[in-house]
Amino acid sequence: MSLTMDLNSDLGESLGAWSMGDDASMLSIVSSANVACGFHAGDPAGILDTLKKAKANNVVVGAHVAYRDLVGFGRRNMDVAHADLVSDVIYQIGALQGLAAAAGTTVRYVKPHGALYNTIAQDRRQAASVIEAMQAVGGQLALVVLAGSPLMQWAREAGLTVIAEAFADRGYTPQGTLVSRREPGAVLHDPEMVAQRMLQLVQQGTVQANDGSVVEVQADSICVHGDSPGAVAMAQAVREHLQAAGVQIRSFMDKAGA
């Protein structure tokens, strides 16, 4: 059986006159799009346009839910009360579902953004809030989580479909966690090097950590951040290297038959 891998990117993040990323180009490369829901980035008109482009490119759509943090782009840690976080996640999913319906597509999964993503990977209390929100909207949406994190088990125990994710443009620690954005080597910029790293991940299930050691990372999806410098070139390099090695680019939702 040939290898398959999903490529995803965070899109729909432009806000008014503030332009973020190149959604049109990324949507010709990736197989899944994590679309902003307005809390960390994105305005309704821009989000709708991105959803229409995703539909035209046969790209699967997910809700990129976040803390209510436009100023900090959702990358600031927040201690949110359980009821508030549950409601905030439900609200964001619902908003994107409405816009997706207008664009002729559907929301198939949830991928938390930024600080929320990193927090719930380890913090059981906030993870429970996100899981409860997903169950409240039917429990049919898959949850994209950091590969190897405790959240994988918590979400599976709650009955959710779990998608393990690796990051093409982020550095890894020897423990398999992401290097903090406050530290050197957190964000990678060389498309060729990144593409080779991801080919190693797909073929061998490992990546090189920031100390030079090799760490196991088993993933169903690879993310290239849409707001990274040179994001399109990086995503294209990853796609080309994988395809040249016989890896099929296909959404994790298609592979799961969901």
PDB file of C-alpha atoms in Angstrom:
ATOM      1  CA  MET A   1       0.000   0.000   0.000  1.00  0.00           C
ATOM      2  CA  SER A   2       1.351   3.436  -0.943  1.00  0.00           C
ATOM      3  CA  LEU A   3       1.985   6.053   1.726  1.00  0.00           C
ATOM      4  CA  THR A   4      -0.473   8.917   2.063  1.00  0.00           C
ATOM      5  CA  MET A   5      -0.173  12.194   3.963  1.00  0.00           C
ATOM      6  CA  ASP A   6      -2.377  15.193   4.561  1.00  0.00           C
ATOM      7  CA  LEU A   7      -1.014  18.724   4.188  1.00  0.00           C
ATOM      8  CA  ASN A   8      -2.849  21.455   6.078  1.00  0.00           C
ATOM      9  CA  SER A   9      -2.462  25.191   6.541  1.00  0.00           C
ATOM     10  CA  ASP A  10      -4.006  27.924   8.697  1.00  0.00           C
ATOM     11  CA  LEU A  11      -6.004  30.172   6.380  1.00  0.00           C
ATOM     12  CA  GLY A  12      -8.707  32.863   6.380  1.00  0.00           C
ATOM     13  CA  GLU A  13      -6.633  34.997   8.746  1.00  0.00           C
ATOM     14  CA  SER A  14      -6.744  38.347   6.940  1.00  0.00           C
ATOM     15  CA  LEU A  15      -8.628  41.045   8.837  1.00  0.00           C
ATOM     16  CA  GLY A  16      -9.971  44.130   7.077  1.00  0.00           C
ATOM     17  CA  ALA A  17      -7.076  46.027   5.497  1.00  0.00           C
ATOM     18  CA  TRP A  18      -4.597  43.669   7.194  1.00  0.00           C
ATOM     19  CA  SER A  19      -3.610  40.916   4.742  1.00  0.00           C
ATOM     20  CA  MET A  20      -2.273  37.624   6.086  1.00  0.00           C
ATOM     21  CA  GLY A  21      -0.888  34.864   3.882  1.00  0.00           C
ATOM     22  CA  ASP A  22      -1.743  33.791   0.332  1.00  0.00           C
ATOM     23  CA  ASP A  23      -4.821  31.639   0.691  1.00  0.00           C
ATOM     24  CA  ALA A  24      -5.413  31.178  -3.037  1.00  0.00           C
ATOM     25  CA  SER A  25      -1.935  29.748  -3.616  1.00  0.00           C
ATOM     26  CA  MET A  26      -1.951  27.594  -0.480  1.00  0.00           C
ATOM     27  CA  LEU A  27      -5.290  26.093  -1.434  1.00  0.00           C
ATOM     28  CA  SER A  28      -3.753  24.781  -4.659  1.00  0.00           C
ATOM     29  CA  ILE A  29      -1.176  22.881  -2.566  1.00  0.00           C
ATOM     30  CA  VAL A  30      -2.771  21.639   0.661  1.00  0.00           C
ATOM     31  CA  SER A  31      -5.478  19.023   1.161  1.00  0.00           C
ATOM     32  CA  SER A  32      -6.996  20.484   4.363  1.00  0.00           C
ATOM     33  CA  ALA A  33      -7.602  24.095   5.386  1.00  0.00           C
ATOM     34  CA  ASN A  34      -7.828  25.244   9.004  1.00  0.00           C
ATOM     35  CA  VAL A  35     -10.009  28.330   8.591  1.00  0.00           C
ATOM     36  CA  ALA A  36     -10.015  31.102  11.177  1.00  0.00           C
ATOM     37  CA  CYS A  37     -13.296  31.727  12.967  1.00  0.00           C
ATOM     38  CA  GLY A  38     -12.910  35.405  13.873  1.00  0.00           C
ATOM     39  CA  PHE A  39     -11.552  35.144  17.407  1.00  0.00           C
ATOM     40  CA  HIS A  40      -7.806  35.332  16.705  1.00  0.00           C
ATOM     41  CA  ALA A  41      -8.020  36.555  13.103  1.00  0.00           C
ATOM     42  CA  GLY A  42     -10.286  36.739  10.080  1.00  0.00           C
ATOM     43  CA  ASP A  43     -13.358  38.756   9.139  1.00  0.00           C
ATOM     44  CA  PRO A  44     -16.585  37.258   7.763  1.00  0.00           C
ATOM     45  CA  ALA A  45     -16.105  38.413   4.170  1.00  0.00           C
ATOM     46  CA  GLY A  46     -12.549  37.132   4.020  1.00  0.00           C
ATOM     47  CA  ILE A  47     -13.425  33.859   5.710  1.00  0.00           C
ATOM     48  CA  LEU A  48     -16.273  33.289   3.251  1.00  0.00           C
ATOM     49  CA  ASP A  49     -13.956  33.981   0.321  1.00  0.00           C
ATOM     50  CA  THR A  50     -11.417  31.466   1.653  1.00  0.00           C
ATOM     51  CA  LEU A  51     -14.165  28.869   2.097  1.00  0.00           C
ATOM     52  CA  LYS A  52     -15.310  29.363  -1.498  1.00  0.00           C
ATOM     53  CA  LYS A  53     -11.740  28.904  -2.714  1.00  0.00           C
ATOM     54  CA  ALA A  54     -11.399  25.768  -0.583  1.00  0.00           C
ATOM     55  CA  LYS A  55     -14.560  24.392  -2.159  1.00  0.00           C
ATOM     56  CA  ALA A  56     -13.251  25.153  -5.660  1.00  0.00           C
ATOM     57  CA  ASN A  57     -10.003  23.333  -4.904  1.00  0.00           C
ATOM     58  CA  ASN A  58     -11.679  20.317  -3.246  1.00  0.00           C
ATOM     59  CA  VAL A  59      -9.875  21.099   0.004  1.00  0.00           C
ATOM     60  CA  VAL A  60     -11.396  19.798   3.248  1.00  0.00           C
ATOM     61  CA  VAL A  61     -12.318  22.522   5.761  1.00  0.00           C
ATOM     62  CA  GLY A  62     -11.767  22.615   9.515  1.00  0.00           C
ATOM     63  CA  ALA A  63     -12.604  25.185  12.207  1.00  0.00           C
ATOM     64  CA  HIS A  64      -9.461  26.910  13.510  1.00  0.00           C
ATOM     65  CA  VAL A  65     -10.862  27.858  16.915  1.00  0.00           C
ATOM     66  CA  ALA A  66      -8.911  30.071  19.298  1.00  0.00           C
ATOM     67  CA  TYR A  67      -8.927  32.170  22.427  1.00  0.00           C
ATOM     68  CA  ARG A  68     -10.744  35.497  22.061  1.00  0.00           C
ATOM     69  CA  ASP A  69      -7.500  37.364  21.301  1.00  0.00           C
ATOM     70  CA  LEU A  70      -7.367  39.479  18.142  1.00  0.00           C
ATOM     71  CA  VAL A  71      -4.603  41.712  19.487  1.00  0.00           C
ATOM     72  CA  GLY A  72      -2.329  38.800  20.350  1.00  0.00           C
ATOM     73  CA  PHE A  73      -3.251  36.717  17.274  1.00  0.00           C
ATOM     74  CA  GLY A  74      -4.389  33.990  19.665  1.00  0.00           C
ATOM     75  CA  ARG A  75      -0.833  33.304  20.796  1.00  0.00           C
ATOM     76  CA  ARG A  76      -1.155  34.570  24.374  1.00  0.00           C
ATOM     77  CA  ASN A  77      -1.856  32.084  27.153  1.00  0.00           C
ATOM     78  CA  MET A  78      -5.214  32.636  28.822  1.00  0.00           C
ATOM     79  CA  ASP A  79      -6.904  31.181  31.883  1.00  0.00           C
ATOM     80  CA  VAL A  80     -10.472  30.956  30.576  1.00  0.00           C
ATOM     81  CA  ALA A  81     -13.331  29.706  32.726  1.00  0.00           C
ATOM     82  CA  HIS A  82     -14.774  26.354  31.668  1.00  0.00           C
ATOM     83  CA  ALA A  83     -18.226  27.650  30.701  1.00  0.00           C
ATOM     84  CA  ASP A  84     -16.720  30.515  28.708  1.00  0.00           C
ATOM     85  CA  LEU A  85     -14.308  28.298  26.779  1.00  0.00           C
ATOM     86  CA  VAL A  86     -16.996  25.732  25.976  1.00  0.00           C
ATOM     87  CA  SER A  87     -19.294  28.475  24.697  1.00  0.00           C
ATOM     88  CA  ASP A  88     -16.527  30.238  22.768  1.00  0.00           C
ATOM     89  CA  VAL A  89     -15.602  27.057  20.907  1.00  0.00           C
ATOM     90  CA  ILE A  90     -19.238  26.237  20.127  1.00  0.00           C
ATOM     91  CA  TYR A  91     -19.746  29.801  18.875  1.00  0.00           C
ATOM     92  CA  GLN A  92     -16.745  29.645  16.555  1.00  0.00           C
ATOM     93  CA  ILE A  93     -17.662  26.263  15.117  1.00  0.00           C
ATOM     94  CA  GLY A  94     -21.216  27.445  14.506  1.00  0.00           C
ATOM     95  CA  ALA A  95     -20.089  30.638  12.798  1.00  0.00           C
ATOM     96  CA  LEU A  96     -17.816  28.735  10.433  1.00  0.00           C
ATOM     97  CA  GLN A  97     -20.484  26.136   9.745  1.00  0.00           C
ATOM     98  CA  GLY A  98     -22.858  28.886   8.632  1.00  0.00           C
ATOM     99  CA  LEU A  99     -20.298  30.494   6.340  1.00  0.00           C
ATOM    100  CA  ALA A 100     -19.257  27.083   5.000  1.00  0.00           C
ATOM    101  CA  ALA A 101     -22.853  26.243   4.122  1.00  0.00           C
ATOM    102  CA  ALA A 102     -23.081  29.504   2.174  1.00  0.00           C
ATOM    103  CA  ALA A 103     -19.884  28.543   0.327  1.00  0.00           C
ATOM    104  CA  GLY A 104     -21.262  25.113  -0.548  1.00  0.00           C
ATOM    105  CA  THR A 105     -18.958  23.144   1.734  1.00  0.00           C
ATOM    106  CA  THR A 106     -18.967  21.730   5.261  1.00  0.00           C
ATOM    107  CA  VAL A 107     -16.796  21.848   8.374  1.00  0.00           C
ATOM    108  CA  ARG A 108     -15.271  18.415   8.918  1.00  0.00           C
ATOM    109  CA  TYR A 109     -12.872  18.872  11.829  1.00  0.00           C
ATOM    110  CA  VAL A 110     -11.578  21.226  14.525  1.00  0.00           C
ATOM    111  CA  LYS A 111      -7.985  22.362  14.927  1.00  0.00           C
ATOM    112  CA  PRO A 112      -7.366  24.739  17.844  1.00  0.00           C
ATOM    113  CA  HIS A 113      -5.027  27.645  17.156  1.00  0.00           C
ATOM    114  CA  GLY A 114      -1.912  28.997  18.820  1.00  0.00           C
ATOM    115  CA  ALA A 115      -1.916  29.177  22.591  1.00  0.00           C
ATOM    116  CA  LEU A 116      -5.158  27.201  22.878  1.00  0.00           C
ATOM    117  CA  TYR A 117      -3.654  24.374  20.786  1.00  0.00           C
ATOM    118  CA  ASN A 118      -0.527  24.221  22.926  1.00  0.00           C
ATOM    119  CA  THR A 119      -2.378  24.549  26.228  1.00  0.00           C
ATOM    120  CA  ILE A 120      -4.918  21.789  25.692  1.00  0.00           C
ATOM    121  CA  ALA A 121      -2.193  19.432  24.480  1.00  0.00           C
ATOM    122  CA  GLN A 122      -1.118  19.204  28.143  1.00  0.00           C
ATOM    123  CA  ASP A 123      -3.798  20.918  30.283  1.00  0.00           C
ATOM    124  CA  ARG A 124      -6.616  18.493  31.008  1.00  0.00           C
ATOM    125  CA  ARG A 125      -9.020  21.144  32.311  1.00  0.00           C
ATOM    126  CA  GLN A 126      -9.003  23.288  29.187  1.00  0.00           C
ATOM    127  CA  ALA A 127      -8.841  20.192  26.999  1.00  0.00           C
ATOM    128  CA  ALA A 128     -12.060  19.002  28.633  1.00  0.00           C
ATOM    129  CA  SER A 129     -13.712  22.313  27.719  1.00  0.00           C
ATOM    130  CA  VAL A 130     -12.838  21.936  24.038  1.00  0.00           C
ATOM    131  CA  ILE A 131     -13.909  18.296  24.013  1.00  0.00           C
ATOM    132  CA  GLU A 132     -17.228  19.176  25.672  1.00  0.00           C
ATOM    133  CA  ALA A 133     -17.845  21.879  23.061  1.00  0.00           C
ATOM    134  CA  MET A 134     -17.219  19.430  20.226  1.00  0.00           C
ATOM    135  CA  GLN A 135     -19.542  16.882  21.793  1.00  0.00           C
ATOM    136  CA  ALA A 136     -22.192  19.574  22.194  1.00  0.00           C
ATOM    137  CA  VAL A 137     -22.256  20.193  18.437  1.00  0.00           C
ATOM    138  CA  GLY A 138     -22.705  16.504  17.712  1.00  0.00           C
ATOM    139  CA  GLY A 139     -19.337  14.861  18.293  1.00  0.00           C
ATOM    140  CA  GLN A 140     -18.912  14.093  14.587  1.00  0.00           C
ATOM    141  CA  LEU A 141     -16.031  16.501  13.982  1.00  0.00           C
ATOM    142  CA  ALA A 142     -12.484  15.158  14.208  1.00  0.00           C
ATOM    143  CA  LEU A 143      -9.971  16.899  16.472  1.00  0.00           C
ATOM    144  CA  VAL A 144      -6.473  17.736  15.223  1.00  0.00           C
ATOM    145  CA  VAL A 145      -3.926  17.532  18.047  1.00  0.00           C
ATOM    146  CA  LEU A 146      -0.176  17.673  18.578  1.00  0.00           C
ATOM    147  CA  ALA A 147       1.265  14.252  17.813  1.00  0.00           C
ATOM    148  CA  GLY A 148       2.257  12.383  20.968  1.00  0.00           C
ATOM    149  CA  SER A 149       0.477  14.747  23.355  1.00  0.00           C
ATOM    150  CA  PRO A 150      -1.715  13.606  26.294  1.00  0.00           C
ATOM    151  CA  LEU A 151      -4.692  15.189  24.513  1.00  0.00           C
ATOM    152  CA  MET A 152      -4.693  12.329  22.017  1.00  0.00           C
ATOM    153  CA  GLN A 153      -5.747   9.849  24.701  1.00  0.00           C
ATOM    154  CA  TRP A 154      -8.196  12.237  26.409  1.00  0.00           C
ATOM    155  CA  ALA A 155     -10.007  12.947  23.135  1.00  0.00           C
ATOM    156  CA  ARG A 156     -10.137   9.294  22.137  1.00  0.00           C
ATOM    157  CA  GLU A 157     -11.521   8.348  25.551  1.00  0.00           C
ATOM    158  CA  ALA A 158     -14.269  10.921  24.918  1.00  0.00           C
ATOM    159  CA  GLY A 159     -15.148   9.206  21.638  1.00  0.00           C
ATOM    160  CA  LEU A 160     -13.675  11.779  19.244  1.00  0.00           C
ATOM    161  CA  THR A 161     -11.798  10.941  16.068  1.00  0.00           C
ATOM    162  CA  VAL A 162      -8.235  12.131  16.653  1.00  0.00           C
ATOM    163  CA  ILE A 163      -5.789  13.339  13.998  1.00  0.00           C
ATOM    164  CA  ALA A 164      -2.133  13.517  15.044  1.00  0.00           C
ATOM    165  CA  GLU A 165      -0.324  16.507  13.582  1.00  0.00           C
ATOM    166  CA  ALA A 166       3.303  17.388  12.880  1.00  0.00           C
ATOM    167  CA  PHE A 167       4.652  20.816  11.915  1.00  0.00           C
ATOM    168  CA  ALA A 168       6.833  21.324   8.867  1.00  0.00           C
ATOM    169  CA  ASP A 169       8.055  24.795   9.795  1.00  0.00           C
ATOM    170  CA  ARG A 170       8.552  24.373  13.541  1.00  0.00           C
ATOM    171  CA  GLY A 171      11.494  23.081  15.567  1.00  0.00           C
ATOM    172  CA  TYR A 172      11.067  20.104  17.901  1.00  0.00           C
ATOM    173  CA  THR A 173      12.524  19.458  21.353  1.00  0.00           C
ATOM    174  CA  PRO A 174      13.987  16.055  22.295  1.00  0.00           C
ATOM    175  CA  GLN A 175      10.690  15.378  24.114  1.00  0.00           C
ATOM    176  CA  GLY A 176       8.720  15.706  20.850  1.00  0.00           C
ATOM    177  CA  THR A 177       7.148  19.043  21.792  1.00  0.00           C
ATOM    178  CA  LEU A 178       7.447  22.248  19.771  1.00  0.00           C
ATOM    179  CA  VAL A 179      10.267  24.667  20.506  1.00  0.00           C
ATOM    180  CA  SER A 180       8.765  27.782  22.094  1.00  0.00           C
ATOM    181  CA  ARG A 181       8.394  30.710  19.703  1.00  0.00           C
ATOM    182  CA  ARG A 182      10.373  32.736  22.261  1.00  0.00           C
ATOM    183  CA  GLU A 183      13.458  30.556  21.665  1.00  0.00           C
ATOM    184  CA  PRO A 184      15.911  30.344  18.744  1.00  0.00           C
ATOM    185  CA  GLY A 185      15.112  27.677  16.183  1.00  0.00           C
ATOM    186  CA  ALA A 186      11.378  27.746  16.849  1.00  0.00           C
ATOM    187  CA  VAL A 187      10.454  28.596  13.255  1.00  0.00           C
ATOM    188  CA  LEU A 188      12.222  27.048  10.252  1.00  0.00           C
ATOM    189  CA  HIS A 189      12.613  28.918   6.970  1.00  0.00           C
ATOM    190  CA  ASP A 190      14.575  26.778   4.468  1.00  0.00           C
ATOM    191  CA  PRO A 191      12.069  25.045   2.118  1.00  0.00           C
ATOM    192  CA  GLU A 192      14.530  22.352   1.023  1.00  0.00           C
ATOM    193  CA  MET A 193      15.527  21.470   4.583  1.00  0.00           C
ATOM    194  CA  VAL A 194      11.932  21.480   5.754  1.00  0.00           C
ATOM    195  CA  ALA A 195      10.864  19.261   2.852  1.00  0.00           C
ATOM    196  CA  GLN A 196      13.603  16.741   3.638  1.00  0.00           C
ATOM    197  CA  ARG A 197      12.561  16.718   7.318  1.00  0.00           C
ATOM    198  CA  MET A 198       8.969  15.963   6.375  1.00  0.00           C
ATOM    199  CA  LEU A 199       9.976  13.200   3.971  1.00  0.00           C
ATOM    200  CA  GLN A 200      11.916  11.620   6.849  1.00  0.00           C
ATOM    201  CA  LEU A 201       8.866  11.985   9.081  1.00  0.00           C
ATOM    202  CA  VAL A 202       6.578  10.256   6.579  1.00  0.00           C
ATOM    203  CA  GLN A 203       9.005   7.466   5.706  1.00  0.00           C
ATOM    204  CA  GLN A 204      10.616   6.845   9.104  1.00  0.00           C
ATOM    205  CA  GLY A 205       8.321   8.450  11.688  1.00  0.00           C
ATOM    206  CA  THR A 206      11.115  10.636  13.070  1.00  0.00           C
ATOM    207  CA  VAL A 207      12.406  14.226  12.970  1.00  0.00           C
ATOM    208  CA  GLN A 208      15.626  15.798  14.157  1.00  0.00           C
ATOM    209  CA  ALA A 209      15.221  17.727  17.410  1.00  0.00           C
ATOM    210  CA  ASN A 210      16.883  21.072  18.128  1.00  0.00           C
ATOM    211  CA  ASP A 211      19.725  19.361  20.009  1.00  0.00           C
ATOM    212  CA  GLY A 212      20.529  17.107  17.057  1.00  0.00           C
ATOM    213  CA  SER A 213      18.892  13.997  18.494  1.00  0.00           C
ATOM    214  CA  VAL A 214      16.236  12.033  16.643  1.00  0.00           C
ATOM    215  CA  VAL A 215      12.722  11.990  18.080  1.00  0.00           C
ATOM    216  CA  GLU A 216       9.762   9.802  17.073  1.00  0.00           C
ATOM    217  CA  VAL A 217       6.768  11.689  15.653  1.00  0.00           C
ATOM    218  CA  GLN A 218       3.887   9.646  14.217  1.00  0.00           C
ATOM    219  CA  ALA A 219       1.527  11.963  12.367  1.00  0.00           C
ATOM    220  CA  ASP A 220      -1.550  11.843  10.125  1.00  0.00           C
ATOM    221  CA  SER A 221      -1.134  15.427   8.921  1.00  0.00           C
ATOM    222  CA  ILE A 222       1.609  17.986   8.319  1.00  0.00           C
ATOM    223  CA  CYS A 223       0.994  21.698   8.899  1.00  0.00           C
ATOM    224  CA  VAL A 224       2.688  24.561   7.086  1.00  0.00           C
ATOM    225  CA  HIS A 225       1.678  27.828   8.742  1.00  0.00           C
ATOM    226  CA  GLY A 226       0.094  30.181   6.218  1.00  0.00           C
ATOM    227  CA  ASP A 227       1.513  33.272   7.955  1.00  0.00           C
ATOM    228  CA  SER A 228       5.145  32.093   7.863  1.00  0.00           C
ATOM    229  CA  PRO A 229       7.545  33.936   5.509  1.00  0.00           C
ATOM    230  CA  GLY A 230       7.800  31.939   2.291  1.00  0.00           C
ATOM    231  CA  ALA A 231       4.915  29.693   3.352  1.00  0.00           C
ATOM    232  CA  VAL A 232       3.778  28.924  -0.197  1.00  0.00           C
ATOM    233  CA  ALA A 233       7.276  27.958  -1.370  1.00  0.00           C
ATOM    234  CA  MET A 234       7.709  25.792   1.711  1.00  0.00           C
ATOM    235  CA  ALA A 235       4.375  24.023   1.258  1.00  0.00           C
ATOM    236  CA  GLN A 236       5.112  23.468  -2.435  1.00  0.00           C
ATOM    237  CA  ALA A 237       8.539  22.006  -1.633  1.00  0.00           C
ATOM    238  CA  VAL A 238       7.052  19.633   0.931  1.00  0.00           C
ATOM    239  CA  ARG A 239       4.364  18.504  -1.520  1.00  0.00           C
ATOM    240  CA  GLU A 240       6.840  17.995  -4.372  1.00  0.00           C
ATOM    241  CA  HIS A 241       9.322  16.012  -2.251  1.00  0.00           C
ATOM    242  CA  LEU A 242       6.602  13.762  -0.873  1.00  0.00           C
ATOM    243  CA  GLN A 243       5.041  13.137  -4.263  1.00  0.00           C
ATOM    244  CA  ALA A 244       8.439  12.458  -5.846  1.00  0.00           C
ATOM    245  CA  ALA A 245       8.914   9.745  -3.216  1.00  0.00           C
ATOM    246  CA  GLY A 246       5.550   8.187  -4.090  1.00  0.00           C
ATOM    247  CA  VAL A 247       3.566   9.682  -1.219  1.00  0.00           C
ATOM    248  CA  GLN A 248      -0.034  10.574  -2.089  1.00  0.00           C
ATOM    249  CA  ILE A 249      -1.315  13.917  -0.774  1.00  0.00           C
ATOM    250  CA  ARG A 250      -4.803  13.318   0.569  1.00  0.00           C
ATOM    251  CA  SER A 251      -6.911  14.732   3.384  1.00  0.00           C
ATOM    252  CA  PHE A 252      -6.924  12.774   6.622  1.00  0.00           C
ATOM    253  CA  MET A 253     -10.712  12.953   6.512  1.00  0.00           C
ATOM    254  CA  ASP A 254     -10.751  11.148   3.162  1.00  0.00           C
ATOM    255  CA  LYS A 255      -8.394   8.496   4.534  1.00  0.00           C
ATOM    256  CA  ALA A 256     -10.605   8.038   7.560  1.00  0.00           C
ATOM    257  CA  GLY A 257     -13.626   7.652   5.317  1.00  0.00           C
ATOM    258  CA  ALA A 258     -15.407  10.296   7.376  1.00  0.00           C
TER     259      ALA A 258
END
